PDB file of C-alpha atoms and ligand atoms in Angstrom:
ATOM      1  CA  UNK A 443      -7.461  42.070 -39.580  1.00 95.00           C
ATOM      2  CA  UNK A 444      -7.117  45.698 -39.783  1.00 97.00           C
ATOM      3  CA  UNK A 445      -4.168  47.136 -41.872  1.00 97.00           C
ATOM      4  CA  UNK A 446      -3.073  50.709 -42.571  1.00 98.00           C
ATOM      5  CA  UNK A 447      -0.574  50.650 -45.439  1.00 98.00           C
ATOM      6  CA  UNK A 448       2.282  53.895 -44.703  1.00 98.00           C
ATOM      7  CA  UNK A 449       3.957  54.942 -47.594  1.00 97.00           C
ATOM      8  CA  UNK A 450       4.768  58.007 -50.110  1.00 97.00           C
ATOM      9  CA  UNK A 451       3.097  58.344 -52.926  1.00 95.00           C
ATOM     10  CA  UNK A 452       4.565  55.781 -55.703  1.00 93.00           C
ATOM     11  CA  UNK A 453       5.411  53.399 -52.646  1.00 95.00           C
ATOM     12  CA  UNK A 454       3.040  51.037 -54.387  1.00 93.00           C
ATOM     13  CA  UNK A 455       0.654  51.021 -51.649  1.00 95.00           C
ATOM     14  CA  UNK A 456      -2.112  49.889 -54.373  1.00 93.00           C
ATOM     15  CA  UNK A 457      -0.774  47.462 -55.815  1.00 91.00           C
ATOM     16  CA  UNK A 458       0.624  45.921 -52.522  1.00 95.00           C
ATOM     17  CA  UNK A 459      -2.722  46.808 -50.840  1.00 95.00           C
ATOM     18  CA  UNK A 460      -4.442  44.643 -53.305  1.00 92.00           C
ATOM     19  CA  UNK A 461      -2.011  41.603 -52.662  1.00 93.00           C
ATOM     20  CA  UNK A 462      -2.756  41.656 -48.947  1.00 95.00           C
ATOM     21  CA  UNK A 463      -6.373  42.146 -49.678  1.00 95.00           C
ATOM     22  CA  UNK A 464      -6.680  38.914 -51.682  1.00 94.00           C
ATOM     23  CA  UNK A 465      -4.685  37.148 -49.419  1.00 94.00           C
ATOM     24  CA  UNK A 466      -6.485  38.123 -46.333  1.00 94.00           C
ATOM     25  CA  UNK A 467      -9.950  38.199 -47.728  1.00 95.00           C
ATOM     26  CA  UNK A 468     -10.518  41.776 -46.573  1.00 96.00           C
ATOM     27  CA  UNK A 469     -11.560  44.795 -48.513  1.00 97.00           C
ATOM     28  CA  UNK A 470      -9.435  47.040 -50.176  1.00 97.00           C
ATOM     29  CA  UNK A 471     -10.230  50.655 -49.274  1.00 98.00           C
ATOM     30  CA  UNK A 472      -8.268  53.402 -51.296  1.00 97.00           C
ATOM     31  CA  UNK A 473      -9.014  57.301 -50.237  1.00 98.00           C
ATOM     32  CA  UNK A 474      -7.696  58.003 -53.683  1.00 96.00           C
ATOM     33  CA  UNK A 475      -9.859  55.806 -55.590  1.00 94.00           C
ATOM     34  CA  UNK A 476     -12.988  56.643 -53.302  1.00 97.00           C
ATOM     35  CA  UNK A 477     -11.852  60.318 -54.309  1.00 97.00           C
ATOM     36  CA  UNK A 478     -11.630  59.747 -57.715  1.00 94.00           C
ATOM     37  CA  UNK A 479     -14.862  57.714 -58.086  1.00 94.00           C
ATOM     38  CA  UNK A 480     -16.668  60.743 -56.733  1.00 96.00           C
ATOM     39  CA  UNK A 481     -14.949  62.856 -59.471  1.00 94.00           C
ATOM     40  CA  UNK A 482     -16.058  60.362 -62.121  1.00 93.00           C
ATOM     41  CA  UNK A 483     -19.864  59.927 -60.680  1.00 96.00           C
ATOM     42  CA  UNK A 484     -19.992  64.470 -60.688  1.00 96.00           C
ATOM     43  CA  UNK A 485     -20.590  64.688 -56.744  1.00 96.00           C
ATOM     44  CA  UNK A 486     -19.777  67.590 -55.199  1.00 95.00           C
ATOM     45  CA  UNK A 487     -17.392  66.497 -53.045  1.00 95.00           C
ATOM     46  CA  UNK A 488     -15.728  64.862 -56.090  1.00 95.00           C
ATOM     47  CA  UNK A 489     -16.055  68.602 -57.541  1.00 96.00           C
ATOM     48  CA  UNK A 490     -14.263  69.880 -54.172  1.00 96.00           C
ATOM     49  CA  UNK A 491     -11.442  67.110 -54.045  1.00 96.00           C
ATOM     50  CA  UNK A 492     -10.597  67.723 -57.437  1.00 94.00           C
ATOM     51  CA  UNK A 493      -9.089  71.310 -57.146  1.00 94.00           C
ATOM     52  CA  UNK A 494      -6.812  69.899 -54.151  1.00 96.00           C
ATOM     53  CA  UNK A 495      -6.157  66.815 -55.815  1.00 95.00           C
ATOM     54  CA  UNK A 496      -4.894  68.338 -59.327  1.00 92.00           C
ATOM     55  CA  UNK A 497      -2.151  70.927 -57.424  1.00 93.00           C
ATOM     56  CA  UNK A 498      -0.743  68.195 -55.058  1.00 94.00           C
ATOM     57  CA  UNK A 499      -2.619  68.880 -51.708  1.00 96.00           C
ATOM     58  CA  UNK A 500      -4.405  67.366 -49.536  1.00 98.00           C
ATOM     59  CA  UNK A 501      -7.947  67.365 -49.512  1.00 98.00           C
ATOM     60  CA  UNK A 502      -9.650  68.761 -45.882  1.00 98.00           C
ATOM     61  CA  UNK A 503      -9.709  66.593 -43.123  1.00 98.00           C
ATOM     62  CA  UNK A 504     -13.092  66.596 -41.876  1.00 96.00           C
ATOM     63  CA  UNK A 505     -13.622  65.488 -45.638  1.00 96.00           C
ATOM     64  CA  UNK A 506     -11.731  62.148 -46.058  1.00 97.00           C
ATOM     65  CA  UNK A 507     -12.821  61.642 -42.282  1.00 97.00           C
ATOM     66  CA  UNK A 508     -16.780  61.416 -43.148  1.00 95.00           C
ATOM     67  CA  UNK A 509     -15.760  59.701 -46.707  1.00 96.00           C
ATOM     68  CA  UNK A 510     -13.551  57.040 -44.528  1.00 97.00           C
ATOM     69  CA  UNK A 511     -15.543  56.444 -41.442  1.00 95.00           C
ATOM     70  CA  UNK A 512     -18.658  56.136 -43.932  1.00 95.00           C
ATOM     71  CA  UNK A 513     -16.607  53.431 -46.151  1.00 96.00           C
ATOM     72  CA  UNK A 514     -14.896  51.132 -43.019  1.00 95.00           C
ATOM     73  CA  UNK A 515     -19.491  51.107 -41.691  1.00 93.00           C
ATOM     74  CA  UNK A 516     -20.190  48.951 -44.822  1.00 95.00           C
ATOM     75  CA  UNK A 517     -20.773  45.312 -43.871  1.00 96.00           C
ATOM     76  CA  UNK A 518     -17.926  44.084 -46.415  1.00 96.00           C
ATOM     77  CA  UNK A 519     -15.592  45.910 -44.291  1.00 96.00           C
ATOM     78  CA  UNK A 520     -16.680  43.818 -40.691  1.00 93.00           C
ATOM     79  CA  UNK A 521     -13.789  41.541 -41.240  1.00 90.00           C
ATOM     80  CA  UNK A 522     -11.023  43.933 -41.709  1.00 95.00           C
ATOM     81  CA  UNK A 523      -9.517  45.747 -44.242  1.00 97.00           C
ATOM     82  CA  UNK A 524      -6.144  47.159 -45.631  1.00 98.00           C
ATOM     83  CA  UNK A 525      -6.376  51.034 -45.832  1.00 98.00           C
ATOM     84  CA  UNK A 526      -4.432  52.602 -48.586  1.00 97.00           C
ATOM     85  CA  UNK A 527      -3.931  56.528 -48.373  1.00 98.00           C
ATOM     86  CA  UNK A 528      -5.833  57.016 -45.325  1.00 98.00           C
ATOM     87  CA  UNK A 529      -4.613  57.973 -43.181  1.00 98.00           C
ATOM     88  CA  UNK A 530      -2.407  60.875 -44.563  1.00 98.00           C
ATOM     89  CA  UNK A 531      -2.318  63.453 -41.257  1.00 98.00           C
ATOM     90  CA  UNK A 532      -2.151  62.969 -37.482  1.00 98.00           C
ATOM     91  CA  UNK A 533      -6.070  64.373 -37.127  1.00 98.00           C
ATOM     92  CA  UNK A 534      -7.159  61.642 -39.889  1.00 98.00           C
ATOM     93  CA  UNK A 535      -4.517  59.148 -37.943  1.00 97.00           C
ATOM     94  CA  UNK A 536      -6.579  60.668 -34.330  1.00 97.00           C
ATOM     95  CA  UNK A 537     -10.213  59.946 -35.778  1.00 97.00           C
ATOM     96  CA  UNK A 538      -9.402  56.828 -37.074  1.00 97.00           C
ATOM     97  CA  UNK A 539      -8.104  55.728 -33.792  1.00 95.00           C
ATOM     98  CA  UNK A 540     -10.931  57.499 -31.607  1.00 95.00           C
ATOM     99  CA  UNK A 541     -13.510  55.478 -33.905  1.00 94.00           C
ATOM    100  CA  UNK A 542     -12.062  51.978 -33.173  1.00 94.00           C
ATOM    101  CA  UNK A 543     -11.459  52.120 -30.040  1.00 93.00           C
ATOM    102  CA  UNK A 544     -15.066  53.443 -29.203  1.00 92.00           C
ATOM    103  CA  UNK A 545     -15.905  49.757 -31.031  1.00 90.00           C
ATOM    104  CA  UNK A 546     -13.234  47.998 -28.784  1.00 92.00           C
ATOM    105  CA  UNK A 547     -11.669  47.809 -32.371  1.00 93.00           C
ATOM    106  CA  UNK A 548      -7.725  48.466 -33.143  1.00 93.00           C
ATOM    107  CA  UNK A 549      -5.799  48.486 -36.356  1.00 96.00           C
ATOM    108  CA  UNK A 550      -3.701  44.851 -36.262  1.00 95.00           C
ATOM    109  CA  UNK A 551      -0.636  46.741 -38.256  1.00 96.00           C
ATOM    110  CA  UNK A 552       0.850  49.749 -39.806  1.00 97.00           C
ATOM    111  CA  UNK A 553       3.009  48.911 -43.061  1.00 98.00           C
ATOM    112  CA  UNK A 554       5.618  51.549 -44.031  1.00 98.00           C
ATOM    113  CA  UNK A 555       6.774  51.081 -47.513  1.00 98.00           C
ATOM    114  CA  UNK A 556       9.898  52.973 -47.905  1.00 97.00           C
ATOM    115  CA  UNK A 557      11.496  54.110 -51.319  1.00 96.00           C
ATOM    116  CA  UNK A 558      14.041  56.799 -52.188  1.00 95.00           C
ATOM    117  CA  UNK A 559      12.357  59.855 -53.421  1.00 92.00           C
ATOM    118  CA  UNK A 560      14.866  59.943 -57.048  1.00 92.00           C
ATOM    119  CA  UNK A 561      12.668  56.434 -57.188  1.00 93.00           C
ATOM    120  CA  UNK A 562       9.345  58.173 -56.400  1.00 94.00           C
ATOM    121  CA  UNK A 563       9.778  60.861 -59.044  1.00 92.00           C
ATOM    122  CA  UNK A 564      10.788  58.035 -61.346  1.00 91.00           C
ATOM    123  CA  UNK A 565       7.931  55.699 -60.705  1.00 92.00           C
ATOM    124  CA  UNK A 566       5.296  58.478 -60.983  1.00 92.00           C
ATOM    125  CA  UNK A 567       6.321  60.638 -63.828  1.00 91.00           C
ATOM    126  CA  UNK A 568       6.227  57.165 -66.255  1.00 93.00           C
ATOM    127  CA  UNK A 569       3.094  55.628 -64.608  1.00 93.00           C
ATOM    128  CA  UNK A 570      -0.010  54.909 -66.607  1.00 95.00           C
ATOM    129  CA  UNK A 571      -3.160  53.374 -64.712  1.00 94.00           C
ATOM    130  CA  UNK A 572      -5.810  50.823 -66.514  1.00 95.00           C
ATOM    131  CA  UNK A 573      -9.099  52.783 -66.377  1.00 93.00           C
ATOM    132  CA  UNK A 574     -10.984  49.761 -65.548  1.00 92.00           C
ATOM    133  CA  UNK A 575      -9.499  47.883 -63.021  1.00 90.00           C
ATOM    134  CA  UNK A 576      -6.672  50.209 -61.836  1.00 89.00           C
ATOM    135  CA  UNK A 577      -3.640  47.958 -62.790  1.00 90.00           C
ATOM    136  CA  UNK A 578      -0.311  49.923 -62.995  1.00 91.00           C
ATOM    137  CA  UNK A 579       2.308  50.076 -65.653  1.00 94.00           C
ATOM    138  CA  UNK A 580       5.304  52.280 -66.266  1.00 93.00           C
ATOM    139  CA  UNK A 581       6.534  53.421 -69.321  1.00 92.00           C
ATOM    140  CA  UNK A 582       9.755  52.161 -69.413  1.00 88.00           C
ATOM    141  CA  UNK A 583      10.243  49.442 -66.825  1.00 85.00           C
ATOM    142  CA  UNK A 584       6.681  48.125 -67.281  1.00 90.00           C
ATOM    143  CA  UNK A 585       5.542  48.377 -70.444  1.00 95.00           C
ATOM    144  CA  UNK A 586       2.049  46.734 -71.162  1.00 97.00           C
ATOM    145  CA  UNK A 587       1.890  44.228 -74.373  1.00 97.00           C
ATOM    146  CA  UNK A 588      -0.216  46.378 -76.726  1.00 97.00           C
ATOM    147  CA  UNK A 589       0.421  50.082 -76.155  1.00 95.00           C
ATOM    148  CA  UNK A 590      -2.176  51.935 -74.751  1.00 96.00           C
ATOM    149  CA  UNK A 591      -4.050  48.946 -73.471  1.00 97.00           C
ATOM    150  CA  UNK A 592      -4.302  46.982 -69.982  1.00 97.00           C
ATOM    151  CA  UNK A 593      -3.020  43.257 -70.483  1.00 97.00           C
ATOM    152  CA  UNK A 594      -5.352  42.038 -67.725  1.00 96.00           C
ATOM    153  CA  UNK A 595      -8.808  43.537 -69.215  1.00 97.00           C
ATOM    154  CA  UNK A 596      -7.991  45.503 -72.223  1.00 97.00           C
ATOM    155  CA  UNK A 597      -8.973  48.773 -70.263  1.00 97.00           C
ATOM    156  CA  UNK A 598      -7.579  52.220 -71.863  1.00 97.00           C
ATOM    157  CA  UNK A 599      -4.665  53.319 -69.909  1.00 97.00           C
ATOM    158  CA  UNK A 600      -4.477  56.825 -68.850  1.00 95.00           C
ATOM    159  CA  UNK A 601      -1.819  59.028 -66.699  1.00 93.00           C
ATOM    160  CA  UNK A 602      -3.071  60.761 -63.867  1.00 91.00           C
ATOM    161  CA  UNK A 603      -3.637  64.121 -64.010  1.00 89.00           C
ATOM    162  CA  UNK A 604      -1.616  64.245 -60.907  1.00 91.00           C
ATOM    163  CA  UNK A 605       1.402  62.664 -61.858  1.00 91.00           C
ATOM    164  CA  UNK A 606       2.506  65.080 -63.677  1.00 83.00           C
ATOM    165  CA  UNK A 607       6.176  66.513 -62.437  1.00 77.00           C
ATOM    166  CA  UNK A 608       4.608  69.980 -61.007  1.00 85.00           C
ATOM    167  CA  UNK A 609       1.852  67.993 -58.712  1.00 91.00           C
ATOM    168  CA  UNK A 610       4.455  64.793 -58.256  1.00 92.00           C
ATOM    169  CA  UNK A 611       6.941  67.059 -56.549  1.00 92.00           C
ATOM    170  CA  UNK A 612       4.686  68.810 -54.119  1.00 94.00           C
ATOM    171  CA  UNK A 613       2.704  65.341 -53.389  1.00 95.00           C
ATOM    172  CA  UNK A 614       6.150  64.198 -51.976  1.00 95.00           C
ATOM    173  CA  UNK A 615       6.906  67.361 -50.135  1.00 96.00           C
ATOM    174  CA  UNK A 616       3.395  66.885 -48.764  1.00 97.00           C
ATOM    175  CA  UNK A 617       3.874  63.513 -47.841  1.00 97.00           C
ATOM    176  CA  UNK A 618       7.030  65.014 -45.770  1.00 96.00           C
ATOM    177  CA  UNK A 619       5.439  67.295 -43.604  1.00 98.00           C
ATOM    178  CA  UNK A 620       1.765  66.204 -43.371  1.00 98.00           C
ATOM    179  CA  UNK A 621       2.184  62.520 -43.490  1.00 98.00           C
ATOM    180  CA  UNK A 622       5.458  61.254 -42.048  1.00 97.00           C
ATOM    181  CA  UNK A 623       4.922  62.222 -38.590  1.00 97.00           C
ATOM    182  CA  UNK A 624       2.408  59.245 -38.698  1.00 97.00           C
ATOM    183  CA  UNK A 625       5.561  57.002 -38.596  1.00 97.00           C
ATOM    184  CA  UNK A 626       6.298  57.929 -35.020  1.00 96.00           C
ATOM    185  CA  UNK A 627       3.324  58.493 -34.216  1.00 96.00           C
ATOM    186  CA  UNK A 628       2.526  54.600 -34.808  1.00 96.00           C
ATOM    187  CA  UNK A 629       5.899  53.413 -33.911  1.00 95.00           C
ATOM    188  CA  UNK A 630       5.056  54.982 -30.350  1.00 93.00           C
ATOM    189  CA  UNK A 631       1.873  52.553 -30.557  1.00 88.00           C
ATOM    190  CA  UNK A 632       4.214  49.440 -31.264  1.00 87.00           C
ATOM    191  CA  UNK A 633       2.303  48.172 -34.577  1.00 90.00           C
ATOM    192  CA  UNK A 634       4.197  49.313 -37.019  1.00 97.00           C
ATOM    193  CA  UNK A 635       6.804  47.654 -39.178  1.00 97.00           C
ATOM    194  CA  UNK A 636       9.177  49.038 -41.711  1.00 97.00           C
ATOM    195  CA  UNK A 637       9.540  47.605 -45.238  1.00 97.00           C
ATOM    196  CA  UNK A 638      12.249  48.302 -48.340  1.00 97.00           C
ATOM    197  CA  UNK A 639       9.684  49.508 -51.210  1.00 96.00           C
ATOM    198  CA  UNK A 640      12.929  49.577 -53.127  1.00 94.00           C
ATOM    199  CA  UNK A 641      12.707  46.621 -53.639  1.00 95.00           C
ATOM    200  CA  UNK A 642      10.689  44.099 -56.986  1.00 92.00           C
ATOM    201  CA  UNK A 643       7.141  44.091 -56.232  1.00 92.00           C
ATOM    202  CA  UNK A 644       6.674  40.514 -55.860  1.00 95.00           C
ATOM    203  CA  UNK A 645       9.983  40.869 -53.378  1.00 97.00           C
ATOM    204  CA  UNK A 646       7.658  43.809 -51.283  1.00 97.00           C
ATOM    205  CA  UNK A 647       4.553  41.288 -51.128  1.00 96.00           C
ATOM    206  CA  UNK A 648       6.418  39.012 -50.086  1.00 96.00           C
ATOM    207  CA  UNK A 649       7.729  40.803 -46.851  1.00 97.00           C
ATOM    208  CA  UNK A 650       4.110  42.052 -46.573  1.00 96.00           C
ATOM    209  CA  UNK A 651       2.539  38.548 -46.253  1.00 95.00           C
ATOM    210  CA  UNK A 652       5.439  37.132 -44.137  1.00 95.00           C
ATOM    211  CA  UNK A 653       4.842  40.115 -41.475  1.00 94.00           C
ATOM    212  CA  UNK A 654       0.887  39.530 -41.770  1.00 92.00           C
ATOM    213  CA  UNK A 655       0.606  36.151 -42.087  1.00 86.00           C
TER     214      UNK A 655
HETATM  215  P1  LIG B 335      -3.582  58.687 -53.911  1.00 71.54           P
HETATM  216  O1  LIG B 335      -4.394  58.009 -54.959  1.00 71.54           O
HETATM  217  O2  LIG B 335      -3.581  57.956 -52.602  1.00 71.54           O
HETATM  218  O3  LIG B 335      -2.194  59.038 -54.380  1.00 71.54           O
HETATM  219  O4  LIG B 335      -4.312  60.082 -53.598  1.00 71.54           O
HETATM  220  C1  LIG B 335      -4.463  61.059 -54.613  1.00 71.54           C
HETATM  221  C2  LIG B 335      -4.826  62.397 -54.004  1.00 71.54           C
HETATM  222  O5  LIG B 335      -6.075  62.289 -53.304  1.00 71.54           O
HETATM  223  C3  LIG B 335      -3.857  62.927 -52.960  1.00 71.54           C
HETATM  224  O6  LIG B 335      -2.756  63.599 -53.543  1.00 71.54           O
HETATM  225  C4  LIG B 335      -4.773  63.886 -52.188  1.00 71.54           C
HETATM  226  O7  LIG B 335      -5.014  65.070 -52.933  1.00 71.54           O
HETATM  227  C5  LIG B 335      -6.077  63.106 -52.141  1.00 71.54           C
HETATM  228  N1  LIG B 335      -6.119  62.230 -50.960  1.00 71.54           N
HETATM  229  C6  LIG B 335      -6.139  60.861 -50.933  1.00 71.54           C
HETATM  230  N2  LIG B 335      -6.179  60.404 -49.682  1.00 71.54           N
HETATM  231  C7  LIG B 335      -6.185  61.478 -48.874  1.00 71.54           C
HETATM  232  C8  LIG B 335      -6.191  61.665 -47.467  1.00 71.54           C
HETATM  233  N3  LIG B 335      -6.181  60.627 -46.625  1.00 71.54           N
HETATM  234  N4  LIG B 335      -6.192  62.932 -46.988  1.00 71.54           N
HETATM  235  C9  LIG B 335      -6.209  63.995 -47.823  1.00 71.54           C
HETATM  236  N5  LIG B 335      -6.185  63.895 -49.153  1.00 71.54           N
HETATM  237  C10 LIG B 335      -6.168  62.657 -49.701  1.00 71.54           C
END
């Protein structure tokens, strides 16, 4: 099954995008983290990403194209996968479908977490991230058991340099104009379904896995 997850930033497209990737056995591809992983391994396009990445913007199309359509070739990915953050523009949303369907391929659904933006800001200005194995907390409504440290693995939490309120603000006004025209633009396909991110998180995955399952 292949699943594009629709969402602003601080929807909780990771953490539901995990859910529905151990549920579904299929892979778990984040532009973000792919983005971030070339940043932390010194590439040059992690070098490139960075300065888009650390004001807000989006990082160049033809970019996250190659870095996607690269990632979805790997033979983990032959069974499906839920795409988180990709794709974030109607040329990204173009490619993607121009690449399937040349593979008599199609994505199954398109998942549109919805949450207020006063939420958004919320979420994102308190969020802290395990270093290790990228499990979110927030510092008020989530707080982990010893501070500073991930209850799953013990990983160092950190805040992303792009959470702070300067970058959080544009990210959503971003997501506004360069990503929500993807919601008609896959309504018009018929696949896509609308879900209250407002909501708990176990009360999201649960929607999610009804409408996938
Ligand atoms: P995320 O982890 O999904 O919130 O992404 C963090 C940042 O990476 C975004 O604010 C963008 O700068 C960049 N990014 C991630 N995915 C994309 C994409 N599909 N297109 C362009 N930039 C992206």
């Amino acid at each position: 099954m292949r699943i594009v997850l629709l969402g602003p930033p601080g929807a909780g497209k990771g953490t539901q995008a995990k859910a529905i990737s151990d549920t579904l056995s299929v892979v778990h591809i984040s532009s973000g983290d792919l983005l971030r992983e070339h940043q932390n391994n010194g590439t040059d396009l992690g070098k490139m990403a960075r300065e888009y990445m650390q004001k807000g913007l989006l990082v160049p199309d033809d970019v996250i194209i190659g870095m996607i359509q690269d990632r979805i070739g790997h033979s983990d990915a032959e069974n499906g996968y839920v795409l988180d953050g990709f794709p974030r523009t109607l040329e990204q949303a173009h490619s993607l479908d121009t690449a399937l369907n040349g593979q008599g391929q199609y994505i199954d659904k398109v998942l549109n977490i919805k949450v207020s933006e006063e939420e958004l800001i919320d979420r994102l200005s308190g969020r802290w991230i395990c270093r290790d194995c990228q499990k979110p907390y927030h510092s008020v409504n989530s707080r982990p058991q010893k501070e500073g440290a991930c209850d799953e693995c013990n990983g160092e939490l950190y805040q992303r340099e792009d959470d702070t309120s300067g970058a959080v603000v544009k990210r959503i006004q971003v997501y506004a104009e360069q990503t929500s025209p993807l919601i008609e633009y896959y309504k018009g396909n018929g696949n896509l379904v609308e879900i209250d991110g407002g909501q708990s998180i176990a009360e999201v995955r649960k929607d999610l896995l009804e409408i996938i399952s």
